[in-house]
mmCIF file of C-alpha atoms in Angstrom:
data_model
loop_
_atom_site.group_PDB
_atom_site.id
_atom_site.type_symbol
_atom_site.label_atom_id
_atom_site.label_comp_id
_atom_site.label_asym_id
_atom_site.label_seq_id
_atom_site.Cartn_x
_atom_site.Cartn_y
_atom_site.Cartn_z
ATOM 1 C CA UNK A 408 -43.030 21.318 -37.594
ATOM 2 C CA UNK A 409 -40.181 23.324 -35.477
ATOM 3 C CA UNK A 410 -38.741 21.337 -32.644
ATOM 4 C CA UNK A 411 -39.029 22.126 -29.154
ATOM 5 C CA UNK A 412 -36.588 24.399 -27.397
ATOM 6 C CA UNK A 413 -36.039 20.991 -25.148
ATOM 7 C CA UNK A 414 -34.986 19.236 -28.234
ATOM 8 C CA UNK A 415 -33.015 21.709 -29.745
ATOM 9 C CA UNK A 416 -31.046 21.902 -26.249
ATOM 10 C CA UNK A 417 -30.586 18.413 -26.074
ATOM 11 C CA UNK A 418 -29.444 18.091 -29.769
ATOM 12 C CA UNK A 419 -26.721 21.028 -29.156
ATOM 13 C CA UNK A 420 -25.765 18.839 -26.050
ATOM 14 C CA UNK A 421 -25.234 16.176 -27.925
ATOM 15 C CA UNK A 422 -22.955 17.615 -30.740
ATOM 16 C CA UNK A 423 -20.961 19.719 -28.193
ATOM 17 C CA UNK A 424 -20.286 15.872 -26.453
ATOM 18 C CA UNK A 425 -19.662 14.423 -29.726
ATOM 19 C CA UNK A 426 -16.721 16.981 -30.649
ATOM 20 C CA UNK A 427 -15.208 16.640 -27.172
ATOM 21 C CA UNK A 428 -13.803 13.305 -28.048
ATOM 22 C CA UNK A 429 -11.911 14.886 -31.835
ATOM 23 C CA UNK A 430 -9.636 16.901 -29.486
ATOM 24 C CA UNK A 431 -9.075 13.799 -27.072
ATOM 25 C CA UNK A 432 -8.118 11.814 -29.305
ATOM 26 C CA UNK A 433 -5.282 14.314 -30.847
ATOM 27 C CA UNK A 434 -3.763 14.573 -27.695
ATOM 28 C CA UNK A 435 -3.925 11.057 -26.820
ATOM 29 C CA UNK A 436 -1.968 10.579 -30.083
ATOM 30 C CA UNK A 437 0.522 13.341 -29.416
ATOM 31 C CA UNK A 438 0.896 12.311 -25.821
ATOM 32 C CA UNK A 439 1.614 8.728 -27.400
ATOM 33 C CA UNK A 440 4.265 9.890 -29.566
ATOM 34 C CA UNK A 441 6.204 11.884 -26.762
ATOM 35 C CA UNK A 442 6.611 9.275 -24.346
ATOM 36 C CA UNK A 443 7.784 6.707 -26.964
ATOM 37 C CA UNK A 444 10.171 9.509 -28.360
ATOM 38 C CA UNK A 445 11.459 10.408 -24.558
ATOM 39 C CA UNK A 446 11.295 6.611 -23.893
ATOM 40 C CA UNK A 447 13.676 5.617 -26.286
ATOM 41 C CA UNK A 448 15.462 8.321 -27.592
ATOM 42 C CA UNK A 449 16.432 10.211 -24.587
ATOM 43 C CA UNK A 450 17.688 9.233 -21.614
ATOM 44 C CA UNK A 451 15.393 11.338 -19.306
ATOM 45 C CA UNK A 452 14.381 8.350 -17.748
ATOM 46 C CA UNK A 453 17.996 7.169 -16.617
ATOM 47 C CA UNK A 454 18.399 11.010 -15.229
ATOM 48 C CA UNK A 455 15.346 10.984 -13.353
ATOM 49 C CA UNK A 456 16.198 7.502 -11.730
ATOM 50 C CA UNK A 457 19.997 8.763 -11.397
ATOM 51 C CA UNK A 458 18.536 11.604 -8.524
ATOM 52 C CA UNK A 459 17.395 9.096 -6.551
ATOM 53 C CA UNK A 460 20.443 6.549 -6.417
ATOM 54 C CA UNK A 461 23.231 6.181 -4.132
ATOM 55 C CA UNK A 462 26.214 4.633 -5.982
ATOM 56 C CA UNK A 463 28.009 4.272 -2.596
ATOM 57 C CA UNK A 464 25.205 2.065 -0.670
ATOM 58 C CA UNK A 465 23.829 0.811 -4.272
ATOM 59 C CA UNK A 466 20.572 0.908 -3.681
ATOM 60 C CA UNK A 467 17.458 3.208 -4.009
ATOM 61 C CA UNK A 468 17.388 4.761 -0.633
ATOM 62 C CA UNK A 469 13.622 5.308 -0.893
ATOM 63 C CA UNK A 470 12.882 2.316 -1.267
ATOM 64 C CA UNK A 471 13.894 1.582 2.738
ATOM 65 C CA UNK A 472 11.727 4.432 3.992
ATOM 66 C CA UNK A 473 8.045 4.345 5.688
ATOM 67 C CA UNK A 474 6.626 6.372 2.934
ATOM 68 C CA UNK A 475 8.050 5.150 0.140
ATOM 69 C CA UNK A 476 7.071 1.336 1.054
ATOM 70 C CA UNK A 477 4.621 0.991 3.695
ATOM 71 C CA UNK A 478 2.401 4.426 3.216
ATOM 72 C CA UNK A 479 2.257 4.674 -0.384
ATOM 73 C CA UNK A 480 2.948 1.253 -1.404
ATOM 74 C CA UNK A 481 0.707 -0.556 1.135
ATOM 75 C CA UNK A 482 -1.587 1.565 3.252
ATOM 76 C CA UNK A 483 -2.737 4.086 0.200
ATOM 77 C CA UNK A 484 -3.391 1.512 -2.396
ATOM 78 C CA UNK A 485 -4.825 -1.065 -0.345
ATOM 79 C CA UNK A 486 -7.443 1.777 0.589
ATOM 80 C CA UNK A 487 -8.066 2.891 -3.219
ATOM 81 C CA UNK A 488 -8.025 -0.729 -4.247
ATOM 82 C CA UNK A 489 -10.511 -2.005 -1.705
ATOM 83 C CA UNK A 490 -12.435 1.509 -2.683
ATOM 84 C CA UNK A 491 -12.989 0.164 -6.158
ATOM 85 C CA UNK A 492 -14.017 -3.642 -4.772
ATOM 86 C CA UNK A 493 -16.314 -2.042 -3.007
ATOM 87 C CA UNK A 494 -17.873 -0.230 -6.035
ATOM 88 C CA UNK A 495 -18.006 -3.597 -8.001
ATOM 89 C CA UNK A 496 -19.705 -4.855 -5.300
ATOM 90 C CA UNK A 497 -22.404 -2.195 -5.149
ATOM 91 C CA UNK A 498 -23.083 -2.433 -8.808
ATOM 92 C CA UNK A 499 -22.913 -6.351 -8.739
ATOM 93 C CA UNK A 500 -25.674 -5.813 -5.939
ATOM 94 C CA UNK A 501 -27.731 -3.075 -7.595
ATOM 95 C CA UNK A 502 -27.364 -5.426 -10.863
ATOM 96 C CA UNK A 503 -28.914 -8.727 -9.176
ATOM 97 C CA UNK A 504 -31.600 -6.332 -6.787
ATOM 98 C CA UNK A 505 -31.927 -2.374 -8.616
ATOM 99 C CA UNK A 506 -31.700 -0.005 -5.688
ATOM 100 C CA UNK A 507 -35.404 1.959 -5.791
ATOM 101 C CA UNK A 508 -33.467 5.283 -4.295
ATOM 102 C CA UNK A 509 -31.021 5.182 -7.465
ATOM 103 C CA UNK A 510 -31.855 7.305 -10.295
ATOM 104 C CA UNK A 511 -30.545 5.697 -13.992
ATOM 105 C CA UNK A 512 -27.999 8.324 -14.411
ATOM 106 C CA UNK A 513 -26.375 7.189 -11.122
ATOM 107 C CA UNK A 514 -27.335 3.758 -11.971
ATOM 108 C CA UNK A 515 -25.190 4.286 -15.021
ATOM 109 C CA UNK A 516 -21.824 6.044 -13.226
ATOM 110 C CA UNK A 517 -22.167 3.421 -10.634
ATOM 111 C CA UNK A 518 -21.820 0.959 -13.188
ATOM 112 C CA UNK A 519 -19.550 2.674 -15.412
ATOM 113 C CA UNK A 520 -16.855 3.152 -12.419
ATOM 114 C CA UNK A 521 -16.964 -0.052 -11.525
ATOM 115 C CA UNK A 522 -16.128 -1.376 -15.107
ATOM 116 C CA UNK A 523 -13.263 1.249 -14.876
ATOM 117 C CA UNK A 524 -12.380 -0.407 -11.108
ATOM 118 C CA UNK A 525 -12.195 -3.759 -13.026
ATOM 119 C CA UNK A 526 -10.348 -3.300 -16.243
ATOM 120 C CA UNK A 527 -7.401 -0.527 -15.584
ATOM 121 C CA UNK A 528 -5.943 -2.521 -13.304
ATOM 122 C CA UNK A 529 -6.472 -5.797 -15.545
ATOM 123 C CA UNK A 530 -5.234 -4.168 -18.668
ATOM 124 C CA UNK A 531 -2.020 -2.848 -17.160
ATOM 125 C CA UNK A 532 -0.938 -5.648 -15.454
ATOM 126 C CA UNK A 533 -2.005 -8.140 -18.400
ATOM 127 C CA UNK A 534 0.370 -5.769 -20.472
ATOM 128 C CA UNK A 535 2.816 -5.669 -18.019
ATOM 129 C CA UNK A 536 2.998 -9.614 -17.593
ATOM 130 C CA UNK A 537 3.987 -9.284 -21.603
ATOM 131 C CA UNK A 538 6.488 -6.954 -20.971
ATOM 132 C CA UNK A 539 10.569 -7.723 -21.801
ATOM 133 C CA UNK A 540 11.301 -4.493 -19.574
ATOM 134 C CA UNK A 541 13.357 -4.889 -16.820
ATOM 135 C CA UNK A 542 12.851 -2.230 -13.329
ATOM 136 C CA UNK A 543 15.704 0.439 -12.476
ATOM 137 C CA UNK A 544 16.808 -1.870 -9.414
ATOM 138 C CA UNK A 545 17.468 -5.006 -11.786
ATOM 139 C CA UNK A 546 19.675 -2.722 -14.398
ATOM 140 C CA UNK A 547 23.386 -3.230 -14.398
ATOM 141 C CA UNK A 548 23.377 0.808 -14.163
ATOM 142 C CA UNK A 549 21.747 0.643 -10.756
ATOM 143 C CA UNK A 550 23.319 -2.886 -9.186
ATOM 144 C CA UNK A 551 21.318 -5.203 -10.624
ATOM 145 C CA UNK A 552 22.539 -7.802 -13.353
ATOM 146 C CA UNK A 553 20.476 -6.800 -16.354
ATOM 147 C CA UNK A 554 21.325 -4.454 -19.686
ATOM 148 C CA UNK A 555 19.308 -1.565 -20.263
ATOM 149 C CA UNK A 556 16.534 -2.608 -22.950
ATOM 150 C CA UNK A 557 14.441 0.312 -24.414
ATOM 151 C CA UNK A 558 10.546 0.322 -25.353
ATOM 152 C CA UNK A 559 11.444 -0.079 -29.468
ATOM 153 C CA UNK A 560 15.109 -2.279 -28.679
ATOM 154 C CA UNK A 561 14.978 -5.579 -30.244
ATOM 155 C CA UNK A 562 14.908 -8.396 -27.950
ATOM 156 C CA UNK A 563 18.152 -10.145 -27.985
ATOM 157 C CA UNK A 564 18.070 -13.880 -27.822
ATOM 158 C CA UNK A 565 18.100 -15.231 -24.288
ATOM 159 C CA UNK A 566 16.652 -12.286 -22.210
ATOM 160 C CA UNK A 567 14.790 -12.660 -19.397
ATOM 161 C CA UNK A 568 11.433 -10.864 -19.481
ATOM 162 C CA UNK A 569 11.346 -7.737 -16.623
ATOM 163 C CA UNK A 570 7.542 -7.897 -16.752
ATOM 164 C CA UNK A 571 8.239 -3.871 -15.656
ATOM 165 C CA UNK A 572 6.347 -2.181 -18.500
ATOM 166 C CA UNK A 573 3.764 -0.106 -17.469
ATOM 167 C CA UNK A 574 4.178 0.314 -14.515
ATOM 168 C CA UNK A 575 1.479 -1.532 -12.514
ATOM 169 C CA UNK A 576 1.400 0.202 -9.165
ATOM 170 C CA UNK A 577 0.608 3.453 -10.857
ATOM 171 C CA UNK A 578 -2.504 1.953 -11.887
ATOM 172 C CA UNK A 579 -4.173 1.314 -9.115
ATOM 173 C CA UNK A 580 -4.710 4.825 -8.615
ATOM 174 C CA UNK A 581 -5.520 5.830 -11.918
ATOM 175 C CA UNK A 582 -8.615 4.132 -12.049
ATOM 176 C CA UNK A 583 -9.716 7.379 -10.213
ATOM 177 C CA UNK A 584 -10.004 9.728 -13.113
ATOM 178 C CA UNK A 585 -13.307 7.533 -14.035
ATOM 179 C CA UNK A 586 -14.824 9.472 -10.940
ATOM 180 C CA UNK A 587 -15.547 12.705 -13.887
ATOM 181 C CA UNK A 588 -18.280 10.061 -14.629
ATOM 182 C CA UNK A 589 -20.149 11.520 -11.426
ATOM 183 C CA UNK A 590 -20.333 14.871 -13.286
ATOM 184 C CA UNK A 591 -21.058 13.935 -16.939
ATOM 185 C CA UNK A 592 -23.135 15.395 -18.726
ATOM 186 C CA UNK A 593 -24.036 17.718 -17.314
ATOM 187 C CA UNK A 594 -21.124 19.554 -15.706
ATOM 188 C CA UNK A 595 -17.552 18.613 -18.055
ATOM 189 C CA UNK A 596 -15.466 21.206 -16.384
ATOM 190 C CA UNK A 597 -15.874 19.579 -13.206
ATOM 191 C CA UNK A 598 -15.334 16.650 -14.892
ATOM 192 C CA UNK A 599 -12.280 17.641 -16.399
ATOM 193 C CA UNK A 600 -11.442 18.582 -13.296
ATOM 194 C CA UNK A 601 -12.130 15.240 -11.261
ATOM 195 C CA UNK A 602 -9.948 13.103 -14.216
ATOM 196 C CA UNK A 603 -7.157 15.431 -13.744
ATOM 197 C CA UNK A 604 -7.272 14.770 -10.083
ATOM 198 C CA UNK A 605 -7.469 10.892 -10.333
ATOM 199 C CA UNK A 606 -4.692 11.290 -12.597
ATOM 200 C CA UNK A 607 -2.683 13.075 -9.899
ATOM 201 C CA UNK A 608 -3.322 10.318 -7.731
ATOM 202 C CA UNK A 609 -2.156 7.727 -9.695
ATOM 203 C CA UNK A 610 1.113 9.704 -11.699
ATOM 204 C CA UNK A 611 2.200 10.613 -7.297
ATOM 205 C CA UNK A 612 1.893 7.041 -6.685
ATOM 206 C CA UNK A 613 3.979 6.147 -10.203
ATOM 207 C CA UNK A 614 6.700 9.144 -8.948
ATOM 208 C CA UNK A 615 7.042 7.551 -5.557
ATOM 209 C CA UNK A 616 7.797 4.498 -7.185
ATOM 210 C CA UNK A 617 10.701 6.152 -9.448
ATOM 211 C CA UNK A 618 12.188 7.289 -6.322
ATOM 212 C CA UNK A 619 11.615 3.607 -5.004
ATOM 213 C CA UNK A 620 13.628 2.191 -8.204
ATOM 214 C CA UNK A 621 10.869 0.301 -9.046
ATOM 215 C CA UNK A 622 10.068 2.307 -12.361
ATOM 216 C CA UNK A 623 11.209 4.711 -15.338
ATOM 217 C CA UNK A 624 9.280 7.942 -16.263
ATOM 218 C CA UNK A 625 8.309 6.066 -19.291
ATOM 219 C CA UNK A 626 6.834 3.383 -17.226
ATOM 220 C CA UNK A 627 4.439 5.924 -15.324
ATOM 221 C CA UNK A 628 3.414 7.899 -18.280
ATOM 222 C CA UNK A 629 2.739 4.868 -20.093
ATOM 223 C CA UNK A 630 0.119 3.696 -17.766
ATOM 224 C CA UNK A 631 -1.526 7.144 -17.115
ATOM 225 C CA UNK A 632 -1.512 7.167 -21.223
ATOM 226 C CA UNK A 633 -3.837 3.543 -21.305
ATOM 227 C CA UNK A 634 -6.015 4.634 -18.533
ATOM 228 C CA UNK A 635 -7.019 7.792 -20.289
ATOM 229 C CA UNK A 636 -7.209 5.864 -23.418
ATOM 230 C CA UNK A 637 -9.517 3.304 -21.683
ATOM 231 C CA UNK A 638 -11.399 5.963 -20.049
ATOM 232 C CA UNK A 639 -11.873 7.576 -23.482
ATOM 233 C CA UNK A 640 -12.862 4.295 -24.908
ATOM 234 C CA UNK A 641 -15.746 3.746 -22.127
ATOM 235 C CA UNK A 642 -16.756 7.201 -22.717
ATOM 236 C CA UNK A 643 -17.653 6.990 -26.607
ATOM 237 C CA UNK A 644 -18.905 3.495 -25.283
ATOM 238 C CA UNK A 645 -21.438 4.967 -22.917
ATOM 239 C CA UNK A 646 -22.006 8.954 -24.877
ATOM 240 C CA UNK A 647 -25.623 8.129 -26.089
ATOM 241 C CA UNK A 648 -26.879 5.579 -22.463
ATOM 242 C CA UNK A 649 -25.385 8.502 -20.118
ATOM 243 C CA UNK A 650 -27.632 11.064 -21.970
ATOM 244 C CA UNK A 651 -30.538 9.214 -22.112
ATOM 245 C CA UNK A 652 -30.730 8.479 -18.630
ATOM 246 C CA UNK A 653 -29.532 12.153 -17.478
ATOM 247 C CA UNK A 654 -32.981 12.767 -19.413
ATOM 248 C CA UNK A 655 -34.844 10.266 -17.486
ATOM 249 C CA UNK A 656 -33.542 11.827 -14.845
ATOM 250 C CA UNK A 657 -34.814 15.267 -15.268
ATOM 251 C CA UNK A 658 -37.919 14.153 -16.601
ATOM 252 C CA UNK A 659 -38.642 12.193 -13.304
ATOM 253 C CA UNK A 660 -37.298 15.420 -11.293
ATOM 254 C CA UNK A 661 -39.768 17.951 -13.875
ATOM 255 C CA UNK A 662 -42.708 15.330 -12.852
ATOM 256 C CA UNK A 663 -41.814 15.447 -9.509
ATOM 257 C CA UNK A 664 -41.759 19.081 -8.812
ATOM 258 C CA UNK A 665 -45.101 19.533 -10.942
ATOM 259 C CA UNK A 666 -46.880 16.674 -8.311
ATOM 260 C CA UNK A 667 -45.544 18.857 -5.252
ATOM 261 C CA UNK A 668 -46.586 22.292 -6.437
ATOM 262 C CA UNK A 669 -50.779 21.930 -6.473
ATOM 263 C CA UNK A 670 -49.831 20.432 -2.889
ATOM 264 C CA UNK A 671 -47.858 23.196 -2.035
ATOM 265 C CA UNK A 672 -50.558 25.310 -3.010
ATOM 266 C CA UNK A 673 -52.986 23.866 -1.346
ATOM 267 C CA UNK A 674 -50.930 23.724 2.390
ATOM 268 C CA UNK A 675 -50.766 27.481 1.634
ATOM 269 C CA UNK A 676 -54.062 27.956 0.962
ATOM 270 C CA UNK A 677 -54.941 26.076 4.092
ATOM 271 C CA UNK A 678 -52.577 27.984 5.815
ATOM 272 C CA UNK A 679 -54.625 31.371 5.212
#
């Protein structure tokens, strides 16, 4: 018996999702492979952090300004981090009482981003508490006390842990590149185009902190790197639930527009 046209559609859908995640997962690997390479076998991050240092004062002069500290350090992420508390909270609430007025696809992203809200952040700085890393400003190379110690360095006996690997404030923005939820499955370009912009958000906020002393390059990259990962993660995680309720979804909206058209007919009959 031949299958629908709906079917087939949905089936092609479902293959063209599938193979997304074959080319995702190459360039998570390559992506991988350059930033340990430039991490420890250049010294890119030493130049970039060298642009921002003053050898005279010996100190990070961003690090004293308005924008550098209080705008992007407290006022910006205390507004995306209290964003993504207040997601959790929506979905905790639509989890203990569903919301009537939300449809299972948005059900879905609601939940979704707030899972994303909640373990970014957790995973970075778990992985950062771990970390035998030290910051630019506690270096010998920029005033502080410590040697330089590379991602693949052994750890020589006595050293005090940096806990500066990745680099947590970074993170907190991030977490915004699980906002392409709101356009999968149905529209991927846009939701290419909304992780690229959470991204943004969250590599600016790393940068800021490079100029700050606060990070390497590596440091930044490296969280942007297990965000994508994670998101990718969630993603193959959630593939088959997302397009089962974006079908719900257009089922109920199908049902719903053939209940309003004999009443549309009939107000226009009425009308004549």
């Amino acid at each position: 018996m031949p299958k629908s046209p709906t079917a087939l559609l949905h089936r092609a859908k479902e293959r063209t999702s599938a193979s997304l995640f074959v080319p995702a997962t190459i360039a998570l690997s390559c992506t991988a492979l350059f930033i340990v390479l430039t991490g420890q076998y250049t010294d890119l991050d030493l130049y970039l952090a060298d642009l921002y240092y003053d050898p005279v004062r010996q100190l990070f002069p961003w690090d004293r300004s308005w924008f550098g500290r209080d705008f992007m350090h407290g006022y910006l992420k205390n507004v995306i981090v209290w964003s993504g508390f207040l997601l959790i909270a929506a979905a905790l609430a639509d989890l203990a009482r569903p919301w009537r007025r939300l449809s299972p696809l948005r059900r879905l992203q609601l939940r979704f981003l707030a899972l994303a809200a909640t373990l970014e952040p957790l995973l970075v700085r778990s992985l950062k508490q771990a970390s035998n890393l030290h910051c630019p400003f506690a270096i010998d190379r920029y005033g502080g006390s410590e040697p330089l110690l590379r991602l693949l360095d052994a750890v020589p006996a006595g050293w005090h842990p940096g806990h500066c690997f990745p680099a947590g404030h970074a993170s907190a923005g991030m977490w915004l590149s699980a906002l392409a939820i709101l356009w999968l499955p149905r529209q991927p370009r846009r939701a290419l185009a909304a992780f690229a912009g959470g991204l943004a958000i969250g590599l600016t906020m790393g940068w800021v902190q490079q100029m700050r002393g606060m990070h390497f390059l590596s440091h930044t990259l490296a969280t942007a790197w297990i965000s994508s990962a994670l998101l990718l993660a969630m993603l193959a995680l959630f593939r088959k639930p997302l397009q089962a309720a974006a079908g719900q979804s257009n089922a109920a909206t199908r049902a719903a527009g053939a209940t309003s058209a004999p009443v549309a007919g009939e107000l226009a009959g009425s009308r004549r």
